Amino acid sequence: MASRNKCLILGFTVFLWVELYAQYPHIDQNVTCRLLRKFNLTGYVEVENHSVVIGGIFPVHYRTMPTSDSDEEIESPMCEGFNFRGFRWMKTMIHTIKEINERKDILPNHTLGYQIFDNCFSTTKAMESSSVFLTGQDEYKSNWRNSTGKFLVGIIGAGGSTMSAAVSRIVGIHNVPQVGYASSSSIFSNDIQFPYILRTIPSDKFQSEAIVNLIRHFGWVWVGAIASDDDYGKYGVRFFREEMERANLCVAFSETIPKVYSNEKMKIAVDAVKSSTAKVIVLYATDIDLCPFVLEVIHHNITDRTWIATEAWITSALIAKPEYFPYFGGTIGFAVPRSVIPGLKEFLYDVHPSKDPNDVLTIEFWQTAFNCTWPNSTVPYNVDHRVNMTGKEDRLYDMSDQLCTGEEKLQDLKSTYLDTSQLRITNNVRQAVYLLAHAIDRFSQADIREEYRESAVLENKPDFESGKLWLYLTKIKFITHDGKKIELGSNGDVLNGSYDILNWHMDNTGEITFVKVGEYKFTSSKYEFVLPKNSTLFWNTESSRLPDSVCTKVCPPGTRKGIHQGQPICCFDCIPCTDGYVSEKPGQRLCDPCGENDWSNAEKNKCVPKHVEFLAYEEALGFTLVILSIFGALVVLAVTVVYVIHRHTPLVKANDRELSFLIQVSLGITVLSSMLFIGKPCNWSCKTRQVTLALGFCLCLSSILGKTVSLFFAYRISISKTRLISMHPIFRKLIVLICVVGEIGVCTTYLVLEPPSLFKNIEPQNVKIIFECNEGSIEFLCSIFGFDVLLALLCFVTTFVARQLPDNYYEGKCITFGMLVFFIVWISFVPAYLGTKGKFNVAVEIFAILASSYGLLGCVFLPKCFIILLRPKRNTDETVGGRVPTVDRSIQLTSASVSSELNSTTVSTVLDE
């Protein structure tokens, strides 16, 4: 590492001296700057008889060899690990340039040359190549055309994002355009840092969005991420994490794998995969960086994982090996669209070491492909040694000492170099070359300066600048050979494109195949995710089914997520919904409240209509009260029949027969009015029930008051030892009329101004809807029943005062007991009514109505009916209206009648006929 840094420092020192001389030409012309040593670069150069030169940088090797750390020696590192895929990319650039030179519709008056170097998948080599592009490795050249003496119009490369960034820092100083074919990092979208770089591969921003959409499509919420320790991995994972956060998904862990093998760092990454509950892992790395990690996964026997691949390794033969399938089978990911390049396959086969003894890359390719040594070649063995965490060496290439004969057949070789079935990045290389070619073609035809149009050869333009070409590059739009439109933005990003969604399968021959299962199309403003339901997907799980990657299983319906403080939102508890709230879908963050007419079911996963509560006729309580009401009405009817039949008897005629009939009618009304409280309330029943009850009691109590007033005056006259005089019946009926008319007036005002109405009692925490009546104005209701209470109180006072009338006069004490029952019932009703709700509240009121009605009926009329029906001998004028001798034992009065007999008191009864 130290020697590499020295080499870079030396190269940049020379670079700065050259730049200094260019800016200050007065420096002594005899002073020259030379490199102490030359860079160890391999590649292809063809510049003779060509107008301009296009540079190219490709990873033909995997890495650089360690160099000496001696302070005395400064060495440019050598490379190891032949990369067949990178060699194919390099050959594709050469093939494309030859194809363009043979065409007449592009650059008809000019030809393209090329200078291509191997960067060995190393930033150091990429920077060495950039320096050679500009200055060469010989003495100082002041024209800045190129180390070949030709105009350098642009560079294709340099592979990975980190290497392309390093190259851009150098060539961008001199406005040399750079076209990336595999540099997908989003950092290149910043046209301030990288003003002269554009790409034929989409930015990782689009790929991150595509990966998150894929994760969301399959319902994964807990996903791990492994990235290479470079710009491609770091920026890719950063955008991936941001997209996951926007989608409310979680990254279980995010670890990096080192560029230079580190046992400690690799162990951290492997342990994260082993210990995490995430079964789906995104790998943001190139295939070369990923190889050591793959070996560790295999060594630790980590299975039952689903890997999401990026375009950098989804079709890589380094990873897609049959022996790796038990660990990486079922991998799903994104790849740039596949294409077929005409004539490329034949060009790739047209390679042989005998054609050029100095072509070290072809010789090394032949030695590596056929595991032999080319005769008389100084090209060393291509042996790539790697060491895993256990210290065991993994030799990817172990060559024999067998000499190559030259008769080896490429047709018999299974190599990534010759595999043209998955031309994806390879097609990007082709498009990058065509992008520069189209820009040069338009630049050569542009009316920039008159002499440009008059000149037939571009190299004769002494003031040609590559920076001017950029104006045309950013405006280029052309159709590729396979019908796709290439269009770039002002920052060099692809504005529209697509990804193929691939899934790793194993065919019948035991080889891994990349099956296209879907497609992701995008523009700068929208995307389209296409993954047909009938896609044949292979999942490398124990059940061969879609993996489930969650921190906590999705909360079932009826529960909600309870997020742990300080934990990712994907880790949570499942908390049951409270009453009145439901979660109908799995994984809801919050429970949804039910509507006012609904309530949650027992499972809390559905809102069901609330139970409607009212005192129904069908239920036992309502049916019982109906029976009691009807029975009470029948009893009233029976009493009335008895009174009608015996209407001419003294007992019936006593104390105003008409008032007795009015009392019976009113009791019938009150008993039957209780049935208005039963059943589903409606507006008309709400308006009539309280009014009917109030008027019934008013009629009853006012009639009783008419009777009790007569008794009260009878008592007051009796204590004055004077003969009783009769109260004219018209006055008693007038009392009834006045009371009833007054009550009707108040009730009418009540119904007109603030009438009762149906009310649905829907409380937020109530499991049922209580149908009840909104009584409207409480003041009016209190006035109505307050008037009844006043009548009852007057009845009680007058009868209580007159209770000492002789017992053979039945009205006094009977009404007194009846009013006592009335007050006891309604006084007990108030706390009972306030302590109940719903239908029981109504039932309490009905019970009070029936109890008070039964009490009045029993106390006022049953004793008389008993005498009328069972003791007719007592129903005589002498008994009811005259003196009863005590010796007549056949006519039994009550105990109180004995005292009146001993006193020989004669009581006159008012007989109103």
PDB file of N, CA, C and O in Angstrom, residues 715-763:
ATOM      1  N   TYR A 715    -116.848  16.280  57.815  1.00  0.00           N
ATOM      2  CA  TYR A 715    -116.157  16.122  59.097  1.00  0.00           C
ATOM      3  C   TYR A 715    -116.185  17.418  59.881  1.00  0.00           C
ATOM      4  O   TYR A 715    -116.444  17.439  61.090  1.00  0.00           O
ATOM      5  N   ARG A 716    -115.930  18.541  59.183  1.00  0.00           N
ATOM      6  CA  ARG A 716    -115.907  19.804  59.902  1.00  0.00           C
ATOM      7  C   ARG A 716    -117.291  20.138  60.498  1.00  0.00           C
ATOM      8  O   ARG A 716    -117.392  20.685  61.590  1.00  0.00           O
ATOM      9  N   ILE A 717    -118.357  19.789  59.811  1.00  0.00           N
ATOM     10  CA  ILE A 717    -119.709  20.046  60.330  1.00  0.00           C
ATOM     11  C   ILE A 717    -120.049  19.092  61.455  1.00  0.00           C
ATOM     12  O   ILE A 717    -120.688  19.459  62.453  1.00  0.00           O
ATOM     13  N   SER A 718    -119.521  17.852  61.330  1.00  0.00           N
ATOM     14  CA  SER A 718    -119.844  16.855  62.372  1.00  0.00           C
ATOM     15  C   SER A 718    -119.227  17.228  63.702  1.00  0.00           C
ATOM     16  O   SER A 718    -119.798  16.994  64.769  1.00  0.00           O
ATOM     17  N   ILE A 719    -118.049  17.814  63.675  1.00  0.00           N
ATOM     18  CA  ILE A 719    -117.398  18.151  64.949  1.00  0.00           C
ATOM     19  C   ILE A 719    -118.054  19.384  65.566  1.00  0.00           C
ATOM     20  O   ILE A 719    -117.862  19.680  66.738  1.00  0.00           O
ATOM     21  N   SER A 720    -118.830  20.115  64.765  1.00  0.00           N
ATOM     22  CA  SER A 720    -119.546  21.279  65.317  1.00  0.00           C
ATOM     23  C   SER A 720    -120.941  20.897  65.793  1.00  0.00           C
ATOM     24  O   SER A 720    -121.716  21.766  66.169  1.00  0.00           O
ATOM     25  N   LYS A 721    -121.292  19.571  65.779  1.00  0.00           N
ATOM     26  CA  LYS A 721    -122.532  19.000  66.306  1.00  0.00           C
ATOM     27  C   LYS A 721    -123.752  19.539  65.572  1.00  0.00           C
ATOM     28  O   LYS A 721    -124.814  19.672  66.141  1.00  0.00           O
ATOM     29  N   THR A 722    -123.506  19.914  64.332  1.00  0.00           N
ATOM     30  CA  THR A 722    -124.638  20.383  63.539  1.00  0.00           C
ATOM     31  C   THR A 722    -124.952  19.365  62.488  1.00  0.00           C
ATOM     32  O   THR A 722    -124.136  18.496  62.159  1.00  0.00           O
ATOM     33  N   ARG A 723    -126.169  19.481  61.938  1.00  0.00           N
ATOM     34  CA  ARG A 723    -126.595  18.506  60.926  1.00  0.00           C
ATOM     35  C   ARG A 723    -125.822  18.793  59.631  1.00  0.00           C
ATOM     36  O   ARG A 723    -125.676  19.926  59.202  1.00  0.00           O
ATOM     37  N   LEU A 724    -125.364  17.706  59.010  1.00  0.00           N
ATOM     38  CA  LEU A 724    -124.625  17.839  57.757  1.00  0.00           C
ATOM     39  C   LEU A 724    -125.541  18.361  56.675  1.00  0.00           C
ATOM     40  O   LEU A 724    -126.688  17.987  56.568  1.00  0.00           O
ATOM     41  N   ILE A 725    -124.951  19.221  55.895  1.00  0.00           N
ATOM     42  CA  ILE A 725    -125.696  19.697  54.746  1.00  0.00           C
ATOM     43  C   ILE A 725    -125.018  19.158  53.492  1.00  0.00           C
ATOM     44  O   ILE A 725    -123.825  18.868  53.474  1.00  0.00           O
ATOM     45  N   SER A 726    -125.766  19.037  52.496  1.00  0.00           N
ATOM     46  CA  SER A 726    -125.255  18.446  51.268  1.00  0.00           C
ATOM     47  C   SER A 726    -124.536  19.487  50.433  1.00  0.00           C
ATOM     48  O   SER A 726    -125.022  20.596  50.274  1.00  0.00           O
ATOM     49  N   MET A 727    -123.262  19.107  49.887  1.00  0.00           N
ATOM     50  CA  MET A 727    -122.549  19.922  48.893  1.00  0.00           C
ATOM     51  C   MET A 727    -123.150  19.591  47.549  1.00  0.00           C
ATOM     52  O   MET A 727    -123.251  18.423  47.173  1.00  0.00           O
ATOM     53  N   HIS A 728    -123.571  20.597  46.903  1.00  0.00           N
ATOM     54  CA  HIS A 728    -124.215  20.346  45.623  1.00  0.00           C
ATOM     55  C   HIS A 728    -123.242  19.651  44.662  1.00  0.00           C
ATOM     56  O   HIS A 728    -122.063  20.017  44.563  1.00  0.00           O
ATOM     57  N   PRO A 729    -123.708  18.637  43.923  1.00  0.00           N
ATOM     58  CA  PRO A 729    -122.816  17.865  43.013  1.00  0.00           C
ATOM     59  C   PRO A 729    -122.157  18.720  41.962  1.00  0.00           C
ATOM     60  O   PRO A 729    -121.057  18.384  41.479  1.00  0.00           O
ATOM     61  N   ILE A 730    -122.755  19.805  41.611  1.00  0.00           N
ATOM     62  CA  ILE A 730    -122.172  20.635  40.559  1.00  0.00           C
ATOM     63  C   ILE A 730    -120.829  21.202  40.955  1.00  0.00           C
ATOM     64  O   ILE A 730    -119.917  21.379  40.121  1.00  0.00           O
ATOM     65  N   PHE A 731    -120.660  21.449  42.260  1.00  0.00           N
ATOM     66  CA  PHE A 731    -119.379  21.995  42.733  1.00  0.00           C
ATOM     67  C   PHE A 731    -118.260  20.954  42.632  1.00  0.00           C
ATOM     68  O   PHE A 731    -117.121  21.277  42.288  1.00  0.00           O
ATOM     69  N   ARG A 732    -118.612  19.715  42.981  1.00  0.00           N
ATOM     70  CA  ARG A 732    -117.588  18.652  42.867  1.00  0.00           C
ATOM     71  C   ARG A 732    -117.188  18.451  41.409  1.00  0.00           C
ATOM     72  O   ARG A 732    -116.005  18.269  41.088  1.00  0.00           O
ATOM     73  N   LYS A 733    -118.154  18.442  40.506  1.00  0.00           N
ATOM     74  CA  LYS A 733    -117.841  18.252  39.090  1.00  0.00           C
ATOM     75  C   LYS A 733    -117.111  19.464  38.529  1.00  0.00           C
ATOM     76  O   LYS A 733    -116.281  19.355  37.605  1.00  0.00           O
ATOM     77  N   LEU A 734    -117.428  20.646  39.112  1.00  0.00           N
ATOM     78  CA  LEU A 734    -116.731  21.844  38.682  1.00  0.00           C
ATOM     79  C   LEU A 734    -115.246  21.774  39.049  1.00  0.00           C
ATOM     80  O   LEU A 734    -114.385  22.227  38.290  1.00  0.00           O
ATOM     81  N   ILE A 735    -114.966  21.201  40.212  1.00  0.00           N
ATOM     82  CA  ILE A 735    -113.559  21.002  40.613  1.00  0.00           C
ATOM     83  C   ILE A 735    -112.837  20.114  39.601  1.00  0.00           C
ATOM     84  O   ILE A 735    -111.719  20.403  39.158  1.00  0.00           O
ATOM     85  N   VAL A 736    -113.507  19.034  39.221  1.00  0.00           N
ATOM     86  CA  VAL A 736    -112.903  18.116  38.259  1.00  0.00           C
ATOM     87  C   VAL A 736    -112.668  18.816  36.925  1.00  0.00           C
ATOM     88  O   VAL A 736    -111.604  18.715  36.306  1.00  0.00           O
ATOM     89  N   LEU A 737    -113.676  19.560  36.488  1.00  0.00           N
ATOM     90  CA  LEU A 737    -113.563  20.234  35.210  1.00  0.00           C
ATOM     91  C   LEU A 737    -112.432  21.246  35.209  1.00  0.00           C
ATOM     92  O   LEU A 737    -111.632  21.322  34.240  1.00  0.00           O
ATOM     93  N   ILE A 738    -112.349  22.035  36.258  1.00  0.00           N
ATOM     94  CA  ILE A 738    -111.296  23.054  36.322  1.00  0.00           C
ATOM     95  C   ILE A 738    -109.907  22.409  36.298  1.00  0.00           C
ATOM     96  O   ILE A 738    -109.001  22.851  35.580  1.00  0.00           O
ATOM     97  N   CYS A 739    -109.749  21.364  37.080  1.00  0.00           N
ATOM     98  CA  CYS A 739    -108.429  20.691  37.153  1.00  0.00           C
ATOM     99  C   CYS A 739    -108.054  20.076  35.805  1.00  0.00           C
ATOM    100  O   CYS A 739    -106.910  20.221  35.330  1.00  0.00           O
ATOM    101  N   VAL A 740    -109.001  19.388  35.192  1.00  0.00           N
ATOM    102  CA  VAL A 740    -108.693  18.713  33.929  1.00  0.00           C
ATOM    103  C   VAL A 740    -108.423  19.721  32.828  1.00  0.00           C
ATOM    104  O   VAL A 740    -107.483  19.568  32.023  1.00  0.00           O
ATOM    105  N   VAL A 741    -109.234  20.799  32.768  1.00  0.00           N
ATOM    106  CA  VAL A 741    -109.009  21.820  31.747  1.00  0.00           C
ATOM    107  C   VAL A 741    -107.646  22.482  31.938  1.00  0.00           C
ATOM    108  O   VAL A 741    -106.908  22.736  30.965  1.00  0.00           O
ATOM    109  N   GLY A 742    -107.296  22.770  33.173  1.00  0.00           N
ATOM    110  CA  GLY A 742    -105.978  23.355  33.429  1.00  0.00           C
ATOM    111  C   GLY A 742    -104.845  22.431  33.004  1.00  0.00           C
ATOM    112  O   GLY A 742    -103.844  22.860  32.399  1.00  0.00           O
ATOM    113  N   GLU A 743    -105.019  21.144  33.295  1.00  0.00           N
ATOM    114  CA  GLU A 743    -103.991  20.157  32.895  1.00  0.00           C
ATOM    115  C   GLU A 743    -103.912  20.044  31.379  1.00  0.00           C
ATOM    116  O   GLU A 743    -102.825  19.965  30.801  1.00  0.00           O
ATOM    117  N   ILE A 744    -105.064  20.077  30.723  1.00  0.00           N
ATOM    118  CA  ILE A 744    -105.057  20.005  29.259  1.00  0.00           C
ATOM    119  C   ILE A 744    -104.363  21.217  28.667  1.00  0.00           C
ATOM    120  O   ILE A 744    -103.605  21.113  27.681  1.00  0.00           O
ATOM    121  N   GLY A 745    -104.556  22.369  29.249  1.00  0.00           N
ATOM    122  CA  GLY A 745    -103.897  23.570  28.755  1.00  0.00           C
ATOM    123  C   GLY A 745    -102.394  23.483  28.846  1.00  0.00           C
ATOM    124  O   GLY A 745    -101.661  23.830  27.905  1.00  0.00           O
ATOM    125  N   VAL A 746    -101.927  23.009  30.014  1.00  0.00           N
ATOM    126  CA  VAL A 746    -100.472  22.874  30.184  1.00  0.00           C
ATOM    127  C   VAL A 746     -99.913  21.839  29.224  1.00  0.00           C
ATOM    128  O   VAL A 746     -98.849  22.028  28.602  1.00  0.00           O
ATOM    129  N   CYS A 747    -100.621  20.719  29.050  1.00  0.00           N
ATOM    130  CA  CYS A 747    -100.147  19.655  28.153  1.00  0.00           C
ATOM    131  C   CYS A 747    -100.116  20.130  26.705  1.00  0.00           C
ATOM    132  O   CYS A 747     -99.194  19.805  25.951  1.00  0.00           O
ATOM    133  N   THR A 748    -101.139  20.891  26.326  1.00  0.00           N
ATOM    134  CA  THR A 748    -101.170  21.402  24.951  1.00  0.00           C
ATOM    135  C   THR A 748    -100.004  22.346  24.699  1.00  0.00           C
ATOM    136  O   THR A 748     -99.332  22.277  23.652  1.00  0.00           O
ATOM    137  N   THR A 749     -99.749  23.218  25.638  1.00  0.00           N
ATOM    138  CA  THR A 749     -98.599  24.123  25.507  1.00  0.00           C
ATOM    139  C   THR A 749     -97.290  23.339  25.406  1.00  0.00           C
ATOM    140  O   THR A 749     -96.393  23.657  24.604  1.00  0.00           O
ATOM    141  N   TYR A 750     -97.185  22.304  26.210  1.00  0.00           N
ATOM    142  CA  TYR A 750     -95.997  21.421  26.215  1.00  0.00           C
ATOM    143  C   TYR A 750     -95.805  20.783  24.838  1.00  0.00           C
ATOM    144  O   TYR A 750     -94.698  20.773  24.276  1.00  0.00           O
ATOM    145  N   LEU A 751     -96.874  20.247  24.271  1.00  0.00           N
ATOM    146  CA  LEU A 751     -96.770  19.561  22.985  1.00  0.00           C
ATOM    147  C   LEU A 751     -96.493  20.515  21.841  1.00  0.00           C
ATOM    148  O   LEU A 751     -95.899  20.144  20.832  1.00  0.00           O
ATOM    149  N   VAL A 752     -96.949  21.754  21.993  1.00  0.00           N
ATOM    150  CA  VAL A 752     -96.751  22.723  20.912  1.00  0.00           C
ATOM    151  C   VAL A 752     -95.351  23.320  20.953  1.00  0.00           C
ATOM    152  O   VAL A 752     -94.663  23.428  19.924  1.00  0.00           O
ATOM    153  N   LEU A 753     -94.909  23.708  22.121  1.00  0.00           N
ATOM    154  CA  LEU A 753     -93.640  24.427  22.230  1.00  0.00           C
ATOM    155  C   LEU A 753     -92.425  23.501  22.228  1.00  0.00           C
ATOM    156  O   LEU A 753     -91.499  23.684  21.436  1.00  0.00           O
ATOM    157  N   GLU A 754     -92.382  22.548  23.097  1.00  0.00           N
ATOM    158  CA  GLU A 754     -91.226  21.643  23.195  1.00  0.00           C
ATOM    159  C   GLU A 754     -91.715  20.213  23.375  1.00  0.00           C
ATOM    160  O   GLU A 754     -91.663  19.663  24.481  1.00  0.00           O
ATOM    161  N   PRO A 755     -92.190  19.609  22.322  1.00  0.00           N
ATOM    162  CA  PRO A 755     -92.769  18.269  22.450  1.00  0.00           C
ATOM    163  C   PRO A 755     -91.687  17.213  22.643  1.00  0.00           C
ATOM    164  O   PRO A 755     -90.537  17.380  22.222  1.00  0.00           O
ATOM    165  N   PRO A 756     -92.030  16.109  23.261  1.00  0.00           N
ATOM    166  CA  PRO A 756     -91.100  14.974  23.352  1.00  0.00           C
ATOM    167  C   PRO A 756     -90.840  14.389  21.964  1.00  0.00           C
ATOM    168  O   PRO A 756     -91.643  14.554  21.038  1.00  0.00           O
ATOM    169  N   SER A 757     -89.727  13.702  21.816  1.00  0.00           N
ATOM    170  CA  SER A 757     -89.379  13.088  20.529  1.00  0.00           C
ATOM    171  C   SER A 757     -88.519  11.859  20.782  1.00  0.00           C
ATOM    172  O   SER A 757     -87.983  11.659  21.876  1.00  0.00           O
ATOM    173  N   LEU A 758     -88.405  11.064  19.726  1.00  0.00           N
ATOM    174  CA  LEU A 758     -87.585   9.862  19.819  1.00  0.00           C
ATOM    175  C   LEU A 758     -86.113  10.250  19.947  1.00  0.00           C
ATOM    176  O   LEU A 758     -85.627  11.144  19.251  1.00  0.00           O
ATOM    177  N   PHE A 759     -85.397   9.552  20.793  1.00  0.00           N
ATOM    178  CA  PHE A 759     -83.982   9.834  21.019  1.00  0.00           C
ATOM    179  C   PHE A 759     -83.200   8.529  21.065  1.00  0.00           C
ATOM    180  O   PHE A 759     -83.580   7.600  21.781  1.00  0.00           O
ATOM    181  N   LYS A 760     -82.135   8.481  20.229  1.00  0.00           N
ATOM    182  CA  LYS A 760     -81.241   7.327  20.271  1.00  0.00           C
ATOM    183  C   LYS A 760     -80.095   7.653  21.213  1.00  0.00           C
ATOM    184  O   LYS A 760     -79.233   8.473  20.901  1.00  0.00           O
ATOM    185  N   ASN A 761     -80.075   6.980  22.312  1.00  0.00           N
ATOM    186  CA  ASN A 761     -79.026   7.206  23.308  1.00  0.00           C
ATOM    187  C   ASN A 761     -77.795   6.415  22.887  1.00  0.00           C
ATOM    188  O   ASN A 761     -77.688   5.222  23.139  1.00  0.00           O
ATOM    189  N   ILE A 762     -76.860   7.113  22.204  1.00  0.00           N
ATOM    190  CA  ILE A 762     -75.638   6.462  21.705  1.00  0.00           C
ATOM    191  C   ILE A 762     -74.464   7.059  22.453  1.00  0.00           C
ATOM    192  O   ILE A 762     -73.965   8.142  22.123  1.00  0.00           O
ATOM    193  N   GLU A 763     -73.995   6.357  23.434  1.00  0.00           N
ATOM    194  CA  GLU A 763     -72.824   6.797  24.172  1.00  0.00           C
ATOM    195  C   GLU A 763     -71.592   6.149  23.552  1.00  0.00           C
ATOM    196  O   GLU A 763     -71.638   5.004  23.099  1.00  0.00           O
TER     197      GLU A 763
END
